[in-house]
Coordinates of C-alpha atoms and ligand atoms in Angstrom, one line a residue:
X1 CA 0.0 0.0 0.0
X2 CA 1.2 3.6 -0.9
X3 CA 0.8 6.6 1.0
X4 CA 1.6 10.3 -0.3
X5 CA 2.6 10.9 3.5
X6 CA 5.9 9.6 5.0
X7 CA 5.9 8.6 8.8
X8 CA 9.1 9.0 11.5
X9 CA 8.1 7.2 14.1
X10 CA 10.7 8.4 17.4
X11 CA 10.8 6.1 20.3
X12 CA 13.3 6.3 23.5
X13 CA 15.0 3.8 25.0
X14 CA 17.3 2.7 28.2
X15 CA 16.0 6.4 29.9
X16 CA 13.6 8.5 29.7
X17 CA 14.7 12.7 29.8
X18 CA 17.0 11.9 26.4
X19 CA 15.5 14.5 24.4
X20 CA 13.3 12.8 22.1
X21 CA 11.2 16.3 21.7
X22 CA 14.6 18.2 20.5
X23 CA 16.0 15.2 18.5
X24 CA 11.8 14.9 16.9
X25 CA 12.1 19.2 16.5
X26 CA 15.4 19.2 14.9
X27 CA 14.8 16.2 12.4
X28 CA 11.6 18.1 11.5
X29 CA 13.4 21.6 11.0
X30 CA 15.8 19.7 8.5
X31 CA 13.3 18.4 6.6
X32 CA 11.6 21.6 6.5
X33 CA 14.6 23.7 5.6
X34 CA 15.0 21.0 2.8
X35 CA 11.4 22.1 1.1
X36 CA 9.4 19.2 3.1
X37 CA 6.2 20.5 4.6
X38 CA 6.6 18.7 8.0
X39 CA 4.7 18.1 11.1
X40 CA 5.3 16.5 15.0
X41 CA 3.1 15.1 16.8
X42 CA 3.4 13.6 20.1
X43 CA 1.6 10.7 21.8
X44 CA 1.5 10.5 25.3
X45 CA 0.8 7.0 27.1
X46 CA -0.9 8.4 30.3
X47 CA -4.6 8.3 30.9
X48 CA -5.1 11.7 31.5
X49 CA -7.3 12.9 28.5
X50 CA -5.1 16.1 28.6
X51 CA -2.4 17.7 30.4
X52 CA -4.6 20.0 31.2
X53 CA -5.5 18.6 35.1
X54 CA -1.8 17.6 35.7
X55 CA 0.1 19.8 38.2
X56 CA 2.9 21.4 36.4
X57 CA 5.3 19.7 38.7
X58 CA 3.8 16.2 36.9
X59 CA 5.3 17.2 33.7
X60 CA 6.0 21.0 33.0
X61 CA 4.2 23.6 31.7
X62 CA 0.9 22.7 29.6
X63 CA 1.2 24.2 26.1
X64 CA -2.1 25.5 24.1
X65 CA -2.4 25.6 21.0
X66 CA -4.2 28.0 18.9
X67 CA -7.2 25.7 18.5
X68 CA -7.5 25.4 22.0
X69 CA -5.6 22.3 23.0
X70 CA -4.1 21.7 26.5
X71 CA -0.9 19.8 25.6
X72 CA 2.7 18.6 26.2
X73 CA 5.2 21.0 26.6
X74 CA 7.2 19.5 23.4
X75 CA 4.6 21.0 20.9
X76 CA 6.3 24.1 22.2
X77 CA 9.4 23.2 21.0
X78 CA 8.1 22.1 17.8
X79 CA 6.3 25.5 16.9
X80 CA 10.0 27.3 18.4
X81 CA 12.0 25.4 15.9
X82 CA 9.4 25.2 12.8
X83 CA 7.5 28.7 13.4
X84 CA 4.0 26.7 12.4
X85 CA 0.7 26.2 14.7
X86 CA 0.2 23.1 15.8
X87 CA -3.6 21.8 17.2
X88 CA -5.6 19.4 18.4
X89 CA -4.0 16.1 16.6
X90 CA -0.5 17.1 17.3
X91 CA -1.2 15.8 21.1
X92 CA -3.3 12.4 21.7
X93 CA -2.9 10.5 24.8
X94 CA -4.2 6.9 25.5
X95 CA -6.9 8.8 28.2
X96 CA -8.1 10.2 25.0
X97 CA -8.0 7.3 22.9
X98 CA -9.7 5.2 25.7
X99 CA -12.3 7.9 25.5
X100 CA -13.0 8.2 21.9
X101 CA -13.7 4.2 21.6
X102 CA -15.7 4.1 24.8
X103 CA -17.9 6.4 23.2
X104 CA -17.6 4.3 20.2
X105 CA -18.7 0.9 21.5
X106 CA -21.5 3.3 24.0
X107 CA -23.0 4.2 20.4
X108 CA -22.6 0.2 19.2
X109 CA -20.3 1.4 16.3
X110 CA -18.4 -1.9 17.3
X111 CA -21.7 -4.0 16.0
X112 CA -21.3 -6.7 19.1
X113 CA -17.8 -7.3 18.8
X114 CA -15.7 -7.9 22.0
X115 CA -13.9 -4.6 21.7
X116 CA -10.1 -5.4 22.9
X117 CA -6.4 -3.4 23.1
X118 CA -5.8 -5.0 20.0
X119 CA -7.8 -4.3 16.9
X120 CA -9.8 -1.6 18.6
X121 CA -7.2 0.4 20.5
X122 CA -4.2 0.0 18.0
X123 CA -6.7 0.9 15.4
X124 CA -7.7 4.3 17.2
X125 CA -4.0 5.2 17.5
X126 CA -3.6 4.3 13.9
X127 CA -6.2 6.6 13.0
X128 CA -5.0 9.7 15.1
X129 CA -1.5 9.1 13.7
X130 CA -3.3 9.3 9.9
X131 CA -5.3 12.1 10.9
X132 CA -2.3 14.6 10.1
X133 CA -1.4 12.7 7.1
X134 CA -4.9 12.6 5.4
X135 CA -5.1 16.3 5.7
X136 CA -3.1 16.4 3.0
X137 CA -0.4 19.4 4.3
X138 CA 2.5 17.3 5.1
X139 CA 4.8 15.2 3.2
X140 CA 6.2 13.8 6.5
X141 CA 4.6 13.9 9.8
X142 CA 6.9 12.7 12.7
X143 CA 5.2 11.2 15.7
X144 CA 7.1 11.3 18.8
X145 CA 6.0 8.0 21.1
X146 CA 6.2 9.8 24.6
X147 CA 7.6 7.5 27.7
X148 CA 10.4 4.3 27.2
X149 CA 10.3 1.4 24.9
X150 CA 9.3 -1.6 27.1
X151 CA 6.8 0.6 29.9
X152 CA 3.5 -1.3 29.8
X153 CA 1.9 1.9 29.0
X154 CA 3.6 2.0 25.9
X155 CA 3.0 -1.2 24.1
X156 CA 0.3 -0.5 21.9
X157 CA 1.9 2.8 20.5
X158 CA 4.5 0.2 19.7
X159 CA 2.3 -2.8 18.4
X160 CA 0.7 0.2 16.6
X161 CA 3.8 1.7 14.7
X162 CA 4.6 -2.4 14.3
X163 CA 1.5 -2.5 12.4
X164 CA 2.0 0.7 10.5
X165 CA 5.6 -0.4 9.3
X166 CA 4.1 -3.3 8.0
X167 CA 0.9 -1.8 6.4
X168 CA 2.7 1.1 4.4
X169 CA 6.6 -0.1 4.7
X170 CA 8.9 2.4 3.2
X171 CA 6.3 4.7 4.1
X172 CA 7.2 4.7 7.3
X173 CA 10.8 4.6 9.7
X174 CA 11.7 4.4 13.3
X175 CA 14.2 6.5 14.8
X176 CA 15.5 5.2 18.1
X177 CA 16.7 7.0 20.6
X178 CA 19.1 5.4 22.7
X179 CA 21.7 6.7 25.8
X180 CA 25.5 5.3 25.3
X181 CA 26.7 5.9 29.1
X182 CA 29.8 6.7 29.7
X183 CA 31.2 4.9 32.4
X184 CA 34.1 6.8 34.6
X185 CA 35.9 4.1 36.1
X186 CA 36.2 1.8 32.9
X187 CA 37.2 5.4 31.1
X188 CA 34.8 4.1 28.1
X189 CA 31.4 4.4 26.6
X190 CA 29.5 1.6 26.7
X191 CA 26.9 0.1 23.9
X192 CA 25.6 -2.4 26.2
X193 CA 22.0 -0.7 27.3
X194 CA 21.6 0.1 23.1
X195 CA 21.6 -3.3 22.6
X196 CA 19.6 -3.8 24.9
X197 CA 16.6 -1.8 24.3
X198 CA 17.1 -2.2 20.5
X199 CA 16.6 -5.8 21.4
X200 CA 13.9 -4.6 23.6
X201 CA 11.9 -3.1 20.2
X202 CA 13.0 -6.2 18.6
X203 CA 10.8 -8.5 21.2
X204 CA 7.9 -6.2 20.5
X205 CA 8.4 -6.8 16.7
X206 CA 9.8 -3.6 15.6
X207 CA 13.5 -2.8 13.6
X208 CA 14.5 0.4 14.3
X209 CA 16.1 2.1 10.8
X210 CA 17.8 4.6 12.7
X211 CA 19.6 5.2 15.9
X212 CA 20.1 8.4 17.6
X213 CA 22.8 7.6 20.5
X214 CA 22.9 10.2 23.4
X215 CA 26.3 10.6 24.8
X216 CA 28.7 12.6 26.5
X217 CA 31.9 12.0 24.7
X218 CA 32.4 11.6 20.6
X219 CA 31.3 8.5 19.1
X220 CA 34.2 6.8 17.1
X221 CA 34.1 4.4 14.2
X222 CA 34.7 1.4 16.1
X223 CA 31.4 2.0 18.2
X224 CA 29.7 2.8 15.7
X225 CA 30.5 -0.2 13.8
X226 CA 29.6 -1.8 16.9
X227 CA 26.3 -0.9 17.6
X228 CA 25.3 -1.3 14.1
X229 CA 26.1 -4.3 13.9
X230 CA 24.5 -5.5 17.1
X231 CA 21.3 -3.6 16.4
X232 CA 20.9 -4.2 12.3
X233 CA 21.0 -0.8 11.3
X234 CA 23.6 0.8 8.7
X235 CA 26.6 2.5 9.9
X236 CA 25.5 5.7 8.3
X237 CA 22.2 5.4 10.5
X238 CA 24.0 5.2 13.8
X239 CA 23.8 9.0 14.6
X240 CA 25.5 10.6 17.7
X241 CA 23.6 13.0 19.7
X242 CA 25.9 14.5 22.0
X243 CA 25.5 17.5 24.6
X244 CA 24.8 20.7 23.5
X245 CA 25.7 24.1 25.0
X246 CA 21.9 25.2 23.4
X247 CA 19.0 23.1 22.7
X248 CA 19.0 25.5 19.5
X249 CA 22.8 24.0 18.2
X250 CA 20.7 20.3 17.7
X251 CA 19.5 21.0 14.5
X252 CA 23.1 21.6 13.0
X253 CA 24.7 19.4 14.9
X254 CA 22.1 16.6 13.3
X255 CA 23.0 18.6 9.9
X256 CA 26.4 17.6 10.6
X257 CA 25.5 13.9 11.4
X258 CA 23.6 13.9 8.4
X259 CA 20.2 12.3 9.8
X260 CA 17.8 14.5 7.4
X261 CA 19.6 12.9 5.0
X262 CA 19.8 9.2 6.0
X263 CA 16.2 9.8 6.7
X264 CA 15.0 11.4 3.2
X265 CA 17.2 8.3 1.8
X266 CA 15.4 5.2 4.0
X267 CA 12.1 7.0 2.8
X268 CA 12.7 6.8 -0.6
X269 CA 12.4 10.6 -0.6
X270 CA 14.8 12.9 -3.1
X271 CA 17.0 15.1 -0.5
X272 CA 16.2 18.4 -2.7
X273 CA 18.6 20.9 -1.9
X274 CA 21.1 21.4 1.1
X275 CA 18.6 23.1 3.9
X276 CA 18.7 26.8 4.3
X277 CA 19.7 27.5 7.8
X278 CA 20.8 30.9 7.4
X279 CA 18.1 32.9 9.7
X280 CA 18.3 29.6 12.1
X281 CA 22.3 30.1 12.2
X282 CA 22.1 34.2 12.7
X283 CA 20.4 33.7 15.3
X284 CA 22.6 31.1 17.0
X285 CA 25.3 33.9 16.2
X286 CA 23.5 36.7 17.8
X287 CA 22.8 34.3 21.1
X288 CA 26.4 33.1 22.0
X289 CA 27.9 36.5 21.1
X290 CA 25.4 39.2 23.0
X291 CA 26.4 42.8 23.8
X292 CA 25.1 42.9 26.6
X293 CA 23.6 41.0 29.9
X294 CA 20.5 41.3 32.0
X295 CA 18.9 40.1 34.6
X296 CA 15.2 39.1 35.3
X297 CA 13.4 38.1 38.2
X298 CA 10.8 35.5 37.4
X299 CA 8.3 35.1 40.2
X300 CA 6.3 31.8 40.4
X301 CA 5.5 29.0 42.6
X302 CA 6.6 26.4 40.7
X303 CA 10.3 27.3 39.9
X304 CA 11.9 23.9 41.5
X305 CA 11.0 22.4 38.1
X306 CA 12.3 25.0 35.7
X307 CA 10.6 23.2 33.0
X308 CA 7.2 24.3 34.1
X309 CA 7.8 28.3 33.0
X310 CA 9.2 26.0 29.4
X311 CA 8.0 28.6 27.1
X312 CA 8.6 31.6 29.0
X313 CA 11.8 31.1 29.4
X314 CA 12.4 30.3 25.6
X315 CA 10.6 33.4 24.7
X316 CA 13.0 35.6 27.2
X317 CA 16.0 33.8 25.5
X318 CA 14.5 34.8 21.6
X319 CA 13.9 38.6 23.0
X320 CA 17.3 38.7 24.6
X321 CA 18.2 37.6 20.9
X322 CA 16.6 39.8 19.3
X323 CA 18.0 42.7 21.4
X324 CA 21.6 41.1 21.5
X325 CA 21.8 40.9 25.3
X326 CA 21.8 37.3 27.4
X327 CA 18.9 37.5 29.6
X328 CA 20.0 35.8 33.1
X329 CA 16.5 34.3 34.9
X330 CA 16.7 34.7 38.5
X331 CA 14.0 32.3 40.0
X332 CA 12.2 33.4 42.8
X333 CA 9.9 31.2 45.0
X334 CA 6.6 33.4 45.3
X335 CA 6.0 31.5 48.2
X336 CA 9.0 32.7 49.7
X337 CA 8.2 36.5 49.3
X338 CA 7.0 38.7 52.2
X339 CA 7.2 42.2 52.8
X340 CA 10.1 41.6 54.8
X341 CA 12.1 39.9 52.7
X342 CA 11.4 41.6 49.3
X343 CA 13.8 44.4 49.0
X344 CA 16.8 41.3 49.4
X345 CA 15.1 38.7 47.2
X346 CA 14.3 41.0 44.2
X347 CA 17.8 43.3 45.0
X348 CA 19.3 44.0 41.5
X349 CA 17.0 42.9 39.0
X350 CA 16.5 44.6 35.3
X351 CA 13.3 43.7 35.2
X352 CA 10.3 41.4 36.5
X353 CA 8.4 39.1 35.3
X354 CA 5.1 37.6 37.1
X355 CA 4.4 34.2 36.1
X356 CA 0.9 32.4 35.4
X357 CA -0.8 30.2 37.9
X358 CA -3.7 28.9 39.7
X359 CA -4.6 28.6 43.2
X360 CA -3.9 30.5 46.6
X361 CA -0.3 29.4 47.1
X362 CA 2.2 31.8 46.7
X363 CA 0.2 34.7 45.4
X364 CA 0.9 37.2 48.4
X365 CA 4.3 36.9 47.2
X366 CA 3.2 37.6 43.7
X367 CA 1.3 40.9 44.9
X368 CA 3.9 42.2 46.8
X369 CA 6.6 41.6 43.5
X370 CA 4.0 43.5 41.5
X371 CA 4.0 46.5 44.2
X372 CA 7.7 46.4 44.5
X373 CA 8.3 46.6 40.5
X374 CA 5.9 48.6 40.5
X375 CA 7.1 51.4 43.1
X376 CA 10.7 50.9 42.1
X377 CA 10.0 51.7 38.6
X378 CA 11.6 48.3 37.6
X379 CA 9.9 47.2 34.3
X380 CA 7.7 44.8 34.4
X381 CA 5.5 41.8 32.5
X382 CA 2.8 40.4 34.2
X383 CA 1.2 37.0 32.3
X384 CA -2.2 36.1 33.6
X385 CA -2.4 35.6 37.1
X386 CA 0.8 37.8 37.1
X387 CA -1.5 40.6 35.4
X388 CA -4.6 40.1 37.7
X389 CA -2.1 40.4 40.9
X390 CA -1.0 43.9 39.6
X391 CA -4.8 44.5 39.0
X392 CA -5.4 43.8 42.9
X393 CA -2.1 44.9 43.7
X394 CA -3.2 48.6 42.1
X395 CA -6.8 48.3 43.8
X396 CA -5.4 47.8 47.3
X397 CA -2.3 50.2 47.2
X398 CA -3.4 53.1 44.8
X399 CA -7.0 53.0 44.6
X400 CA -7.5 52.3 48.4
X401 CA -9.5 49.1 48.0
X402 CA -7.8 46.9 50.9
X403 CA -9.9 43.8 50.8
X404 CA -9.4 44.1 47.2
X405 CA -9.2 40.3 45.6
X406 CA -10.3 37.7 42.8
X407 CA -13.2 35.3 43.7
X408 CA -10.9 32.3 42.5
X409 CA -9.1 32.8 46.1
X410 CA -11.7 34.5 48.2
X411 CA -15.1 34.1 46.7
X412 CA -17.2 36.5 49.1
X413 CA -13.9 39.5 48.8
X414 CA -15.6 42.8 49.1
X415 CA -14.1 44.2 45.8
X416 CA -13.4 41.1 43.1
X417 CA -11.2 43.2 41.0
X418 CA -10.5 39.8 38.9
X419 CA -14.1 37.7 38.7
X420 CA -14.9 34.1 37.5
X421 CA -16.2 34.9 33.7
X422 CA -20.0 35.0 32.8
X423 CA -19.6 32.0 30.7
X424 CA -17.6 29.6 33.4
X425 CA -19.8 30.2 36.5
X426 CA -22.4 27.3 35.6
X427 CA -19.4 24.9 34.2
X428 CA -18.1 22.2 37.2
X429 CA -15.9 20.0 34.9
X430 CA -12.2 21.1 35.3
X431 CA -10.9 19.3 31.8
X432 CA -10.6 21.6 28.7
X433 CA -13.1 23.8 29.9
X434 CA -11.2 27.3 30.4
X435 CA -11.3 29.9 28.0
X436 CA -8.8 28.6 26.2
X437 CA -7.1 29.4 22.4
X438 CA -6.8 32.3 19.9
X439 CA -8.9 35.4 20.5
X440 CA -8.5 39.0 19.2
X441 CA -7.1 41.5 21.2
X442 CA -7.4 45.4 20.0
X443 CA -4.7 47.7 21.6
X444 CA -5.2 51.0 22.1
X445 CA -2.8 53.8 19.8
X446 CA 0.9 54.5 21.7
X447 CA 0.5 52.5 24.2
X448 CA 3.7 50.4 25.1
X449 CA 2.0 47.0 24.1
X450 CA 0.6 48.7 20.8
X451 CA 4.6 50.0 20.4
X452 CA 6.0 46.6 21.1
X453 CA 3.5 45.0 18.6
X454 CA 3.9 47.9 16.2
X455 CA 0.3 46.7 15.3
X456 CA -3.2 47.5 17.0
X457 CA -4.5 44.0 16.4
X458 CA -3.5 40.9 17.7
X459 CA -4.3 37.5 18.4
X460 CA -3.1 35.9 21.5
X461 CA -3.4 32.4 23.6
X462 CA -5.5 32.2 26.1
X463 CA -6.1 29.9 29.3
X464 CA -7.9 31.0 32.3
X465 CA -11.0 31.2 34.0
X466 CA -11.1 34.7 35.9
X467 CA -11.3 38.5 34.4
X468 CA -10.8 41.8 34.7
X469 CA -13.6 43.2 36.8
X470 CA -15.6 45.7 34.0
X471 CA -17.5 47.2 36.9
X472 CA -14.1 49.0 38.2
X473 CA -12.8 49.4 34.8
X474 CA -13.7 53.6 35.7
X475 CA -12.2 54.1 38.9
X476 CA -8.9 52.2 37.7
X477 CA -8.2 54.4 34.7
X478 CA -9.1 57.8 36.2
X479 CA -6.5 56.7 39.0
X480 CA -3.5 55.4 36.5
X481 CA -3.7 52.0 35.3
X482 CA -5.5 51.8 31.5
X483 CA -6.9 49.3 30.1
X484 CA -5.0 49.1 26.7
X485 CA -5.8 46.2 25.3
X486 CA -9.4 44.5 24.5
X487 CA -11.1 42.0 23.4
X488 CA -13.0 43.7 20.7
X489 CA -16.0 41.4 20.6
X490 CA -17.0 40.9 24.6
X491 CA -14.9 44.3 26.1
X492 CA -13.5 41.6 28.2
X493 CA -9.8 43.6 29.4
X494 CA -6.8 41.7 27.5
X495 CA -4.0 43.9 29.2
X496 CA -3.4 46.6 31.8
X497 CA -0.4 49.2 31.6
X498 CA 0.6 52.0 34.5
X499 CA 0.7 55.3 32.9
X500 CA 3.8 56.8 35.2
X501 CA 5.9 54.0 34.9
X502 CA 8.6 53.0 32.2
X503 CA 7.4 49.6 31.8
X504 CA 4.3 48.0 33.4
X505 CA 2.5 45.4 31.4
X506 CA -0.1 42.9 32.9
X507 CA -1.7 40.6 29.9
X508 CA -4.6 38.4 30.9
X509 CA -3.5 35.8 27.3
X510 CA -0.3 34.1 27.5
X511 CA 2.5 35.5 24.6
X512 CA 5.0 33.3 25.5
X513 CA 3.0 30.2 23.4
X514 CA 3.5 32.1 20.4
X515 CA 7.7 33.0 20.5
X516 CA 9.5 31.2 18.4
X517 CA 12.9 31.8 16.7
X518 CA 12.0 32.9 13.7
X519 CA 9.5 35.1 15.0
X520 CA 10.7 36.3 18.6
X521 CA 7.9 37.6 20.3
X522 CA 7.1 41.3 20.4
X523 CA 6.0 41.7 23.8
X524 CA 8.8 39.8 25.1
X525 CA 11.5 41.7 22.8
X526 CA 9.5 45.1 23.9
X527 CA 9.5 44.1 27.7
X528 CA 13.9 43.6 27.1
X529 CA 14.0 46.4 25.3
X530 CA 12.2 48.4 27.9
X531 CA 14.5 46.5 30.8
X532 CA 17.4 48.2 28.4
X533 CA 16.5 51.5 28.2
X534 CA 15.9 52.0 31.6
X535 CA 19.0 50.9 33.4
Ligands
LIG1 N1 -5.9 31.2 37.8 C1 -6.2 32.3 36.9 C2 -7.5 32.1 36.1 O1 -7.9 31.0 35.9 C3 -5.0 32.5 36.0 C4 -4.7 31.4 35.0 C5 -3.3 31.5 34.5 O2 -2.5 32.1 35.0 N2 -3.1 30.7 33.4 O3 -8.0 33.0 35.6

């Protein structure tokens, strides 16, 4: 059977944390920057339906897409390194599959049959794997299989990209990526746990084409020769994947290795002309040679797992490139803010940044970083919840409102500055039921956001059930703090800015989804810029 589409299937062995998302990211820039329209899509094996419900501390940040999809954090590295929107069937995880044929054999679409893993299951992830491919926009969609080769939450991703090889063969590859240790005391590298896993695959019926060793230290011939050989793949597609200074030096470093090409070649695909990285490598330029440093204080309650501010602190890397300075992150625990302690803990920042969040922990820190960047005339960006703290932070120290709050922490507060939205107070299901996705935003004339945009009309992410409070919109702008951004349908308040300030910038949507490298976002470059100017 022929397909117009080409499938990369990427699984992980021996560990997981190897960097299947990078290695899945850079593969699918190469092909790209060779004329391939590409896509990534990743496959999670939990039964969550989305990441939406998981603590951030679970997995990292949960990406949305423009659609409206709660997903993985790696879709944000594929939009970063291709600069193209991902949705809905770029994330499926087995909760959702597991779903969709429930509600299949609840309608009796299964006509009696004894519905079981394997057709029924393996089928469904067929299907969501196709779904990109019968769209008809891609010549080569990778799927990233999330987990390790050999958890029993994997297996039927595997039986189903078993199947898939079979059904559609040169249509379709696996790229294997494996972890070749380097072991001090022997002073060697070792194959051993390759082999392993690659004999792992091997039990569950599945050759890998292509191997993408993780290590430390170079890969000579000899172990290369080695692991081919154990594992039945060509020399050629024995690829090393070591370290990187940047997760942004991958894709030339797997130019270097060659695995676009190996990859075009095992498809049957012509390689077309030697990729264009040019804009990819100026910017690699521009971030290891800056011209100057600063330093920003991101304030959040989950900064023990860095990984859960993912996209915000790839956005402040692109800005800083974009402005040729490095942009240092300090992290600061919001929980660990007090009055007391603030002028110490945020001593010698640029600039501040007031992350997202849900929940009552940590957010009196949050206010009082808001009143301190705000007084101190530091520049500041606050996303989300960081914009409705400096909404309550303004209410209770410049409009005099004291008990001034939002309902999602104290539901009876005498003045909810930030209130649960018309449209969520009925819903009680927490999945997928924010307001979440694209919306327009207009911005009003000469305003800072409207500068750093250099447009009046955007569209931004969105993700959150609470609002600016309309009913105080008055007394808030006669006193200093202007709404300048709207949504243009509903009024609803997109973003707040202090008037006698150099910087202060509070946005209810969440820029740092859309950053990329191509595109650097304009907020995030205006907020630098800003930090710049004023120091
Ligand atoms: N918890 C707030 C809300 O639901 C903010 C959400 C966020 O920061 N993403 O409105």
């Amino acid at each position: 059977m022929s397909n117009s589409t080409k499938y990369v299937f990427v699984t992980g062995g021996v560990t997981s944390s190897l960097g299947k998302g990078i290695i899945s990211a850079s593969l699918a820039k190469l092909l790209q920057a060779r004329g391939y329209s590409t896509t990534i899509q990743k496959l999670d094996p939990y039964i969550n339906v989305d990441p939406g419900t998981l603590n951030p501390y679970e997995h990292g940040e949960c990406f949305v897409t423009d659609d409206g999809a709660e997903t993985d954090l790696d879709l944000g590295h594929y939009e970063r390194f291709l600069n193209v929107p991902t949705s809905q069937a770029n994330n499926v995880t087995t909760g959702r599959i597991y779903q969709s044929v429930i509600e299949k054999e609840r309608r009796g679409e299964f006509l009696g049959k004894t519905v079981q893993v394997i057709p029924h299951i393996t089928n469904e992830i067929k299907e969501r794997i196709q779904i990109l491919g019968n769209k008809g926009d891609y010549d080569i969609v990778i799927t990233e299989i999330g987990g390790t080769v050999g958890d029993i939450e994997s297996l039927p991703y595997v039986e189903a990209v078993r199947q898939m090889k079979w059904e559609f063969d040169e249509d379709c590859i696996v790229v294997h990526l494996t972890l070749v240790p380097y072991l001090a005391a022997a002073g060697e590298l070792k194959t051993k746990p390759t082999q392993h896993s690659v004999k792992q695959l091997l039990e569950l019926g599945v050759q890998p084409d292509i191997l993408c060793c993780r290590t430390e230290h170079e890969l000579d011939l000899n172990l290369r020769r080695k692991i081919a050989k154990f594992c039945n793949v060509n020399m050629n597609a024995v690829i090393e994947s070591r370290d990187a200074e940047s997760i942004y030096d991958v894709p030339l470093l797997m130019q270097e290795e060659e695995l676009d090409k190996v990859v075009l070649e095992k498809l049957s695909l012509p390689t077309k002309s030697t990729p264009n990285l040019n804009t990819w490598k100026e910017f690699l330029t521009n971030l290891k040679n800056p011209e100057s440093e600063v330093t920003i204080g991101l304030v959040g309650k989950y900064v023990e797992l860095k990984d859960s501010y993912k996209s915000i602190s790839e956005s402040l890397i692109h800005a800083g490139v974009t402005n040729k300075t490095k942009v240092n992150v300090r992290w600061i625990h919001s929980e660990k803010v007090t009055k007391d302690n603030i002028e110490k803990e945020l001593e010698g920042l640029d600039g501040i940044l007031v992350a997202p969040g849900f929940g009552s922990r940590g957010i009196s820190g949050k206010i009082e970083a808001v009143r301190f960047a705000r007084v101190n005339r530091v520049p500041f960006l606050g996303i989300c919840l960081g914009m409705q703290c400096a909404v309550i932070e303004y209410a209770r120290n410049v409009l005099g409102l004291t008990e001034a709050h939002t309902t999602e922490i104290v539901d009876s507060c005498k003045d909810p500055v930030i209130d649960i939205m018309a449209a969520q107070k009925e819903i009680s299901e927490m999945g997928g039921t924010m307001r979440l996705g694209a919306y327009e935003c207009q911005l009003t004339p000469g305003s800072n956001v409207s500068e750093a945009y250099n447009t009046d009309s955007i569209s931004e992410r969105h993700r959150h059930r609470y609002e600016f409070n309309n009913e105080y919109l008055e007394q808030y702008e006669s006193n200093g703090m202007k709404a300048t951004g709207k949504n243009p349908e509903t009024g609803l308040v997109e973003v707040v800015e202090v008037e006698d300030h150099p910087w202060f910038v509070g946005a209810q949507f969440h820029p740092e989804y859309k950053s990329t490298v191509a595109e650097p976002h304009p907020l995030f470059s205006g907020f630098i810029n800003a930090v710049l100017k004023n120091r």
